[in-house]
Amino acid sequence: MSSLWKPSVTVAAVISRTLDGVQQFLLVEEHTPEGLKLNNPAGHLDPEESPQQGVAREVLEETTCRFVPECL
């Protein structure tokens, strides 16, 4: 039996802004068996999706914020 190996590519965003001299980061809450965790928006690429498209989609899905990556 032959099966194709399909790698799973993960993308994640680090989004920050400075407001009134204070640097802030966009994080998402994750409820785990160990309790509440804060994490950056992340997920897996869909087929035929570029890393830029995937990270923008994941940020929108998890935060409802539109995001355009500035660098990788």
PDB file of N, CA and C in Angstrom:
ATOM      1  N   MET A   1       0.848  -1.178   0.000  1.00  0.00           N
ATOM      2  CA  MET A   1       0.000   0.000   0.000  1.00  0.00           C
ATOM      3  C   MET A   1       0.895   1.243   0.000  1.00  0.00           C
ATOM      4  N   SER A   2       0.629   2.141  -0.896  1.00  0.00           N
ATOM      5  CA  SER A   2       1.401   3.371  -1.012  1.00  0.00           C
ATOM      6  C   SER A   2       0.542   4.551  -0.580  1.00  0.00           C
ATOM      7  N   SER A   3       1.129   5.413   0.205  1.00  0.00           N
ATOM      8  CA  SER A   3       0.402   6.625   0.594  1.00  0.00           C
ATOM      9  C   SER A   3       1.319   7.821   0.407  1.00  0.00           C
ATOM     10  N   LEU A   4       0.734   8.915   0.027  1.00  0.00           N
ATOM     11  CA  LEU A   4       1.500  10.139  -0.153  1.00  0.00           C
ATOM     12  C   LEU A   4       1.679  10.831   1.181  1.00  0.00           C
ATOM     13  N   TRP A   5       2.877  11.327   1.390  1.00  0.00           N
ATOM     14  CA  TRP A   5       3.150  12.089   2.599  1.00  0.00           C
ATOM     15  C   TRP A   5       2.721  13.527   2.354  1.00  0.00           C
ATOM     16  N   LYS A   6       1.860  14.034   3.205  1.00  0.00           N
ATOM     17  CA  LYS A   6       1.392  15.408   3.079  1.00  0.00           C
ATOM     18  C   LYS A   6       1.840  16.172   4.318  1.00  0.00           C
ATOM     19  N   PRO A   7       2.842  17.027   4.158  1.00  0.00           N
ATOM     20  CA  PRO A   7       3.299  17.778   5.329  1.00  0.00           C
ATOM     21  C   PRO A   7       2.230  18.756   5.797  1.00  0.00           C
ATOM     22  N   SER A   8       2.192  18.986   7.075  1.00  0.00           N
ATOM     23  CA  SER A   8       1.265  19.951   7.661  1.00  0.00           C
ATOM     24  C   SER A   8       2.064  21.207   7.992  1.00  0.00           C
ATOM     25  N   VAL A   9       1.748  22.291   7.332  1.00  0.00           N
ATOM     26  CA  VAL A   9       2.477  23.543   7.529  1.00  0.00           C
ATOM     27  C   VAL A   9       1.686  24.424   8.478  1.00  0.00           C
ATOM     28  N   THR A  10       2.337  24.868   9.530  1.00  0.00           N
ATOM     29  CA  THR A  10       1.704  25.746  10.512  1.00  0.00           C
ATOM     30  C   THR A  10       2.174  27.175  10.292  1.00  0.00           C
ATOM     31  N   VAL A  11       1.241  28.108  10.383  1.00  0.00           N
ATOM     32  CA  VAL A  11       1.565  29.532  10.320  1.00  0.00           C
ATOM     33  C   VAL A  11       1.100  30.187  11.614  1.00  0.00           C
ATOM     34  N   ALA A  12       1.823  31.206  12.037  1.00  0.00           N
ATOM     35  CA  ALA A  12       1.466  31.930  13.256  1.00  0.00           C
ATOM     36  C   ALA A  12       1.817  33.398  13.070  1.00  0.00           C
ATOM     37  N   ALA A  13       1.065  34.261  13.720  1.00  0.00           N
ATOM     38  CA  ALA A  13       1.281  35.701  13.594  1.00  0.00           C
ATOM     39  C   ALA A  13       1.693  36.296  14.932  1.00  0.00           C
ATOM     40  N   VAL A  14       2.648  37.205  14.876  1.00  0.00           N
ATOM     41  CA  VAL A  14       2.978  38.045  16.024  1.00  0.00           C
ATOM     42  C   VAL A  14       2.570  39.449  15.615  1.00  0.00           C
ATOM     43  N   ILE A  15       1.523  39.963  16.249  1.00  0.00           N
ATOM     44  CA  ILE A  15       0.963  41.259  15.878  1.00  0.00           C
ATOM     45  C   ILE A  15       1.097  42.189  17.070  1.00  0.00           C
ATOM     46  N   SER A  16       1.740  43.330  16.829  1.00  0.00           N
ATOM     47  CA  SER A  16       1.910  44.290  17.922  1.00  0.00           C
ATOM     48  C   SER A  16       1.595  45.694  17.437  1.00  0.00           C
ATOM     49  N   ARG A  17       1.305  46.530  18.404  1.00  0.00           N
ATOM     50  CA  ARG A  17       1.120  47.954  18.130  1.00  0.00           C
ATOM     51  C   ARG A  17       1.574  48.711  19.367  1.00  0.00           C
ATOM     52  N   THR A  18       1.895  49.968  19.165  1.00  0.00           N
ATOM     53  CA  THR A  18       2.235  50.836  20.285  1.00  0.00           C
ATOM     54  C   THR A  18       1.134  51.870  20.413  1.00  0.00           C
ATOM     55  N   LEU A  19       0.531  51.928  21.595  1.00  0.00           N
ATOM     56  CA  LEU A  19      -0.564  52.849  21.865  1.00  0.00           C
ATOM     57  C   LEU A  19      -0.227  53.628  23.124  1.00  0.00           C
ATOM     58  N   ASP A  20      -0.140  54.934  23.005  1.00  0.00           N
ATOM     59  CA  ASP A  20       0.223  55.794  24.136  1.00  0.00           C
ATOM     60  C   ASP A  20       1.531  55.348  24.779  1.00  0.00           C
ATOM     61  N   GLY A  21       2.495  54.962  23.941  1.00  0.00           N
ATOM     62  CA  GLY A  21       3.809  54.571  24.431  1.00  0.00           C
ATOM     63  C   GLY A  21       3.895  53.173  25.013  1.00  0.00           C
ATOM     64  N   VAL A  22       2.812  52.407  24.943  1.00  0.00           N
ATOM     65  CA  VAL A  22       2.795  51.047  25.495  1.00  0.00           C
ATOM     66  C   VAL A  22       2.664  50.056  24.343  1.00  0.00           C
ATOM     67  N   GLN A  23       3.596  49.105  24.281  1.00  0.00           N
ATOM     68  CA  GLN A  23       3.511  48.087  23.239  1.00  0.00           C
ATOM     69  C   GLN A  23       2.498  47.027  23.646  1.00  0.00           C
ATOM     70  N   GLN A  24       1.584  46.714  22.712  1.00  0.00           N
ATOM     71  CA  GLN A  24       0.532  45.725  22.952  1.00  0.00           C
ATOM     72  C   GLN A  24       0.638  44.617  21.908  1.00  0.00           C
ATOM     73  N   PHE A  25       0.234  43.402  22.305  1.00  0.00           N
ATOM     74  CA  PHE A  25       0.255  42.249  21.409  1.00  0.00           C
ATOM     75  C   PHE A  25      -1.141  41.667  21.300  1.00  0.00           C
ATOM     76  N   LEU A  26      -1.497  41.201  20.107  1.00  0.00           N
ATOM     77  CA  LEU A  26      -2.777  40.537  19.882  1.00  0.00           C
ATOM     78  C   LEU A  26      -2.611  39.056  20.205  1.00  0.00           C
ATOM     79  N   LEU A  27      -3.368  38.571  21.185  1.00  0.00           N
ATOM     80  CA  LEU A  27      -3.315  37.176  21.609  1.00  0.00           C
ATOM     81  C   LEU A  27      -4.714  36.586  21.596  1.00  0.00           C
ATOM     82  N   VAL A  28      -4.788  35.267  21.540  1.00  0.00           N
ATOM     83  CA  VAL A  28      -6.066  34.570  21.622  1.00  0.00           C
ATOM     84  C   VAL A  28      -6.066  33.701  22.874  1.00  0.00           C
ATOM     85  N   GLU A  29      -7.250  33.544  23.457  1.00  0.00           N
ATOM     86  CA  GLU A  29      -7.405  32.686  24.633  1.00  0.00           C
ATOM     87  C   GLU A  29      -7.654  31.256  24.182  1.00  0.00           C
ATOM     88  N   GLU A  30      -6.967  30.322  24.811  1.00  0.00           N
ATOM     89  CA  GLU A  30      -7.191  28.902  24.549  1.00  0.00           C
ATOM     90  C   GLU A  30      -7.505  28.232  25.877  1.00  0.00           C
ATOM     91  N   HIS A  31      -8.639  27.553  25.928  1.00  0.00           N
ATOM     92  CA  HIS A  31      -9.026  26.823  27.131  1.00  0.00           C
ATOM     93  C   HIS A  31      -8.504  25.396  26.999  1.00  0.00           C
ATOM     94  N   THR A  32      -7.614  25.006  27.897  1.00  0.00           N
ATOM     95  CA  THR A  32      -6.989  23.688  27.861  1.00  0.00           C
ATOM     96  C   THR A  32      -7.281  22.957  29.166  1.00  0.00           C
ATOM     97  N   PRO A  33      -7.014  21.661  29.223  1.00  0.00           N
ATOM     98  CA  PRO A  33      -7.196  20.933  30.488  1.00  0.00           C
ATOM     99  C   PRO A  33      -6.351  21.512  31.627  1.00  0.00           C
ATOM    100  N   GLU A  34      -5.248  22.176  31.282  1.00  0.00           N
ATOM    101  CA  GLU A  34      -4.386  22.790  32.298  1.00  0.00           C
ATOM    102  C   GLU A  34      -4.839  24.201  32.674  1.00  0.00           C
ATOM    103  N   GLY A  35      -5.880  24.698  32.027  1.00  0.00           N
ATOM    104  CA  GLY A  35      -6.372  26.040  32.314  1.00  0.00           C
ATOM    105  C   GLY A  35      -6.250  26.955  31.107  1.00  0.00           C
ATOM    106  N   LEU A  36      -6.500  28.226  31.338  1.00  0.00           N
ATOM    107  CA  LEU A  36      -6.476  29.226  30.273  1.00  0.00           C
ATOM    108  C   LEU A  36      -5.043  29.493  29.828  1.00  0.00           C
ATOM    109  N   LYS A  37      -4.828  29.492  28.524  1.00  0.00           N
ATOM    110  CA  LYS A  37      -3.527  29.815  27.937  1.00  0.00           C
ATOM    111  C   LYS A  37      -3.723  30.960  26.953  1.00  0.00           C
ATOM    112  N   LEU A  38      -2.751  31.832  26.862  1.00  0.00           N
ATOM    113  CA  LEU A  38      -2.738  32.887  25.854  1.00  0.00           C
ATOM    114  C   LEU A  38      -1.738  32.491  24.784  1.00  0.00           C
ATOM    115  N   ASN A  39      -2.131  32.669  23.540  1.00  0.00           N
ATOM    116  CA  ASN A  39      -1.283  32.247  22.431  1.00  0.00           C
ATOM    117  C   ASN A  39      -1.445  33.228  21.284  1.00  0.00           C
ATOM    118  N   ASN A  40      -0.520  33.152  20.344  1.00  0.00           N
ATOM    119  CA  ASN A  40      -0.667  33.972  19.150  1.00  0.00           C
ATOM    120  C   ASN A  40      -1.594  33.262  18.166  1.00  0.00           C
ATOM    121  N   PRO A  41      -2.284  34.025  17.307  1.00  0.00           N
ATOM    122  CA  PRO A  41      -3.150  33.399  16.307  1.00  0.00           C
ATOM    123  C   PRO A  41      -2.317  32.484  15.403  1.00  0.00           C
ATOM    124  N   ALA A  42      -2.789  31.261  15.203  1.00  0.00           N
ATOM    125  CA  ALA A  42      -2.014  30.296  14.420  1.00  0.00           C
ATOM    126  C   ALA A  42      -2.932  29.210  13.878  1.00  0.00           C
ATOM    127  N   GLY A  43      -2.417  28.470  12.911  1.00  0.00           N
ATOM    128  CA  GLY A  43      -3.167  27.354  12.352  1.00  0.00           C
ATOM    129  C   GLY A  43      -2.421  26.741  11.192  1.00  0.00           C
ATOM    130  N   HIS A  44      -3.085  25.865  10.467  1.00  0.00           N
ATOM    131  CA  HIS A  44      -2.475  25.150   9.349  1.00  0.00           C
ATOM    132  C   HIS A  44      -2.883  25.768   8.017  1.00  0.00           C
ATOM    133  N   LEU A  45      -1.962  25.693   7.065  1.00  0.00           N
ATOM    134  CA  LEU A  45      -2.264  26.159   5.714  1.00  0.00           C
ATOM    135  C   LEU A  45      -3.300  25.257   5.067  1.00  0.00           C
ATOM    136  N   ASP A  46      -4.187  25.856   4.298  1.00  0.00           N
ATOM    137  CA  ASP A  46      -5.099  25.101   3.450  1.00  0.00           C
ATOM    138  C   ASP A  46      -4.365  24.757   2.151  1.00  0.00           C
ATOM    139  N   PRO A  47      -4.819  23.725   1.434  1.00  0.00           N
ATOM    140  CA  PRO A  47      -4.184  23.394   0.150  1.00  0.00           C
ATOM    141  C   PRO A  47      -4.182  24.604  -0.791  1.00  0.00           C
ATOM    142  N   GLU A  48      -3.101  24.761  -1.506  1.00  0.00           N
ATOM    143  CA  GLU A  48      -2.942  25.837  -2.497  1.00  0.00           C
ATOM    144  C   GLU A  48      -2.881  27.229  -1.876  1.00  0.00           C
ATOM    145  N   GLU A  49      -2.662  27.344  -0.587  1.00  0.00           N
ATOM    146  CA  GLU A  49      -2.634  28.635   0.098  1.00  0.00           C
ATOM    147  C   GLU A  49      -1.185  29.023   0.377  1.00  0.00           C
ATOM    148  N   SER A  50      -0.844  30.291   0.170  1.00  0.00           N
ATOM    149  CA  SER A  50       0.499  30.766   0.501  1.00  0.00           C
ATOM    150  C   SER A  50       0.577  31.023   2.010  1.00  0.00           C
ATOM    151  N   PRO A  51       1.788  31.070   2.569  1.00  0.00           N
ATOM    152  CA  PRO A  51       1.901  31.397   3.994  1.00  0.00           C
ATOM    153  C   PRO A  51       1.252  32.740   4.344  1.00  0.00           C
ATOM    154  N   GLN A  52       1.409  33.734   3.468  1.00  0.00           N
ATOM    155  CA  GLN A  52       0.801  35.037   3.723  1.00  0.00           C
ATOM    156  C   GLN A  52      -0.718  34.944   3.760  1.00  0.00           C
ATOM    157  N   GLN A  53      -1.296  34.219   2.811  1.00  0.00           N
ATOM    158  CA  GLN A  53      -2.751  34.045   2.787  1.00  0.00           C
ATOM    159  C   GLN A  53      -3.225  33.261   4.010  1.00  0.00           C
ATOM    160  N   GLY A  54      -2.495  32.223   4.357  1.00  0.00           N
ATOM    161  CA  GLY A  54      -2.887  31.380   5.485  1.00  0.00           C
ATOM    162  C   GLY A  54      -2.863  32.110   6.811  1.00  0.00           C
ATOM    163  N   VAL A  55      -1.820  32.885   7.051  1.00  0.00           N
ATOM    164  CA  VAL A  55      -1.740  33.584   8.334  1.00  0.00           C
ATOM    165  C   VAL A  55      -2.801  34.683   8.407  1.00  0.00           C
ATOM    166  N   ALA A  56      -3.075  35.358   7.296  1.00  0.00           N
ATOM    167  CA  ALA A  56      -4.134  36.376   7.293  1.00  0.00           C
ATOM    168  C   ALA A  56      -5.495  35.735   7.567  1.00  0.00           C
ATOM    169  N   ARG A  57      -5.749  34.572   6.967  1.00  0.00           N
ATOM    170  CA  ARG A  57      -7.015  33.863   7.194  1.00  0.00           C
ATOM    171  C   ARG A  57      -7.135  33.410   8.645  1.00  0.00           C
ATOM    172  N   GLU A  58      -6.076  32.845   9.201  1.00  0.00           N
ATOM    173  CA  GLU A  58      -6.120  32.376  10.586  1.00  0.00           C
ATOM    174  C   GLU A  58      -6.379  33.527  11.559  1.00  0.00           C
ATOM    175  N   VAL A  59      -5.716  34.657  11.346  1.00  0.00           N
ATOM    176  CA  VAL A  59      -5.941  35.818  12.221  1.00  0.00           C
ATOM    177  C   VAL A  59      -7.395  36.261  12.130  1.00  0.00           C
ATOM    178  N   LEU A  60      -7.944  36.331  10.923  1.00  0.00           N
ATOM    179  CA  LEU A  60      -9.340  36.731  10.745  1.00  0.00           C
ATOM    180  C   LEU A  60     -10.281  35.736  11.421  1.00  0.00           C
ATOM    181  N   GLU A  61     -10.046  34.440  11.231  1.00  0.00           N
ATOM    182  CA  GLU A  61     -10.913  33.418  11.833  1.00  0.00           C
ATOM    183  C   GLU A  61     -10.892  33.464  13.361  1.00  0.00           C
ATOM    184  N   GLU A  62      -9.720  33.684  13.934  1.00  0.00           N
ATOM    185  CA  GLU A  62      -9.586  33.588  15.387  1.00  0.00           C
ATOM    186  C   GLU A  62      -9.849  34.895  16.122  1.00  0.00           C
ATOM    187  N   THR A  63      -9.751  36.038  15.425  1.00  0.00           N
ATOM    188  CA  THR A  63      -9.871  37.327  16.121  1.00  0.00           C
ATOM    189  C   THR A  63     -10.877  38.281  15.483  1.00  0.00           C
ATOM    190  N   THR A  64     -11.340  38.013  14.292  1.00  0.00           N
ATOM    191  CA  THR A  64     -12.175  38.892  13.462  1.00  0.00           C
ATOM    192  C   THR A  64     -11.440  40.164  13.037  1.00  0.00           C
ATOM    193  N   CYS A  65     -10.118  40.190  13.193  1.00  0.00           N
ATOM    194  CA  CYS A  65      -9.310  41.340  12.766  1.00  0.00           C
ATOM    195  C   CYS A  65      -8.706  41.061  11.398  1.00  0.00           C
ATOM    196  N   ARG A  66      -8.832  42.032  10.500  1.00  0.00           N
ATOM    197  CA  ARG A  66      -8.176  41.903   9.200  1.00  0.00           C
ATOM    198  C   ARG A  66      -6.702  42.232   9.390  1.00  0.00           C
ATOM    199  N   PHE A  67      -5.854  41.474   8.697  1.00  0.00           N
ATOM    200  CA  PHE A  67      -4.414  41.553   8.930  1.00  0.00           C
ATOM    201  C   PHE A  67      -3.686  41.335   7.619  1.00  0.00           C
ATOM    202  N   VAL A  68      -2.716  42.197   7.322  1.00  0.00           N
ATOM    203  CA  VAL A  68      -1.866  42.035   6.151  1.00  0.00           C
ATOM    204  C   VAL A  68      -0.438  41.865   6.664  1.00  0.00           C
ATOM    205  N   PRO A  69       0.172  40.700   6.446  1.00  0.00           N
ATOM    206  CA  PRO A  69       1.536  40.485   6.935  1.00  0.00           C
ATOM    207  C   PRO A  69       2.515  41.471   6.303  1.00  0.00           C
ATOM    208  N   GLU A  70       3.420  41.984   7.116  1.00  0.00           N
ATOM    209  CA  GLU A  70       4.450  42.899   6.623  1.00  0.00           C
ATOM    210  C   GLU A  70       5.752  42.180   6.324  1.00  0.00           C
ATOM    211  N   CYS A  71       5.993  41.065   6.994  1.00  0.00           N
ATOM    212  CA  CYS A  71       7.212  40.297   6.746  1.00  0.00           C
ATOM    213  C   CYS A  71       7.018  38.872   7.239  1.00  0.00           C
ATOM    214  N   LEU A  72       7.893  37.984   6.775  1.00  0.00           N
ATOM    215  CA  LEU A  72       7.877  36.586   7.211  1.00  0.00           C
ATOM    216  C   LEU A  72       9.137  36.312   7.993  1.00  0.00           C
TER     217      LEU A  72
END
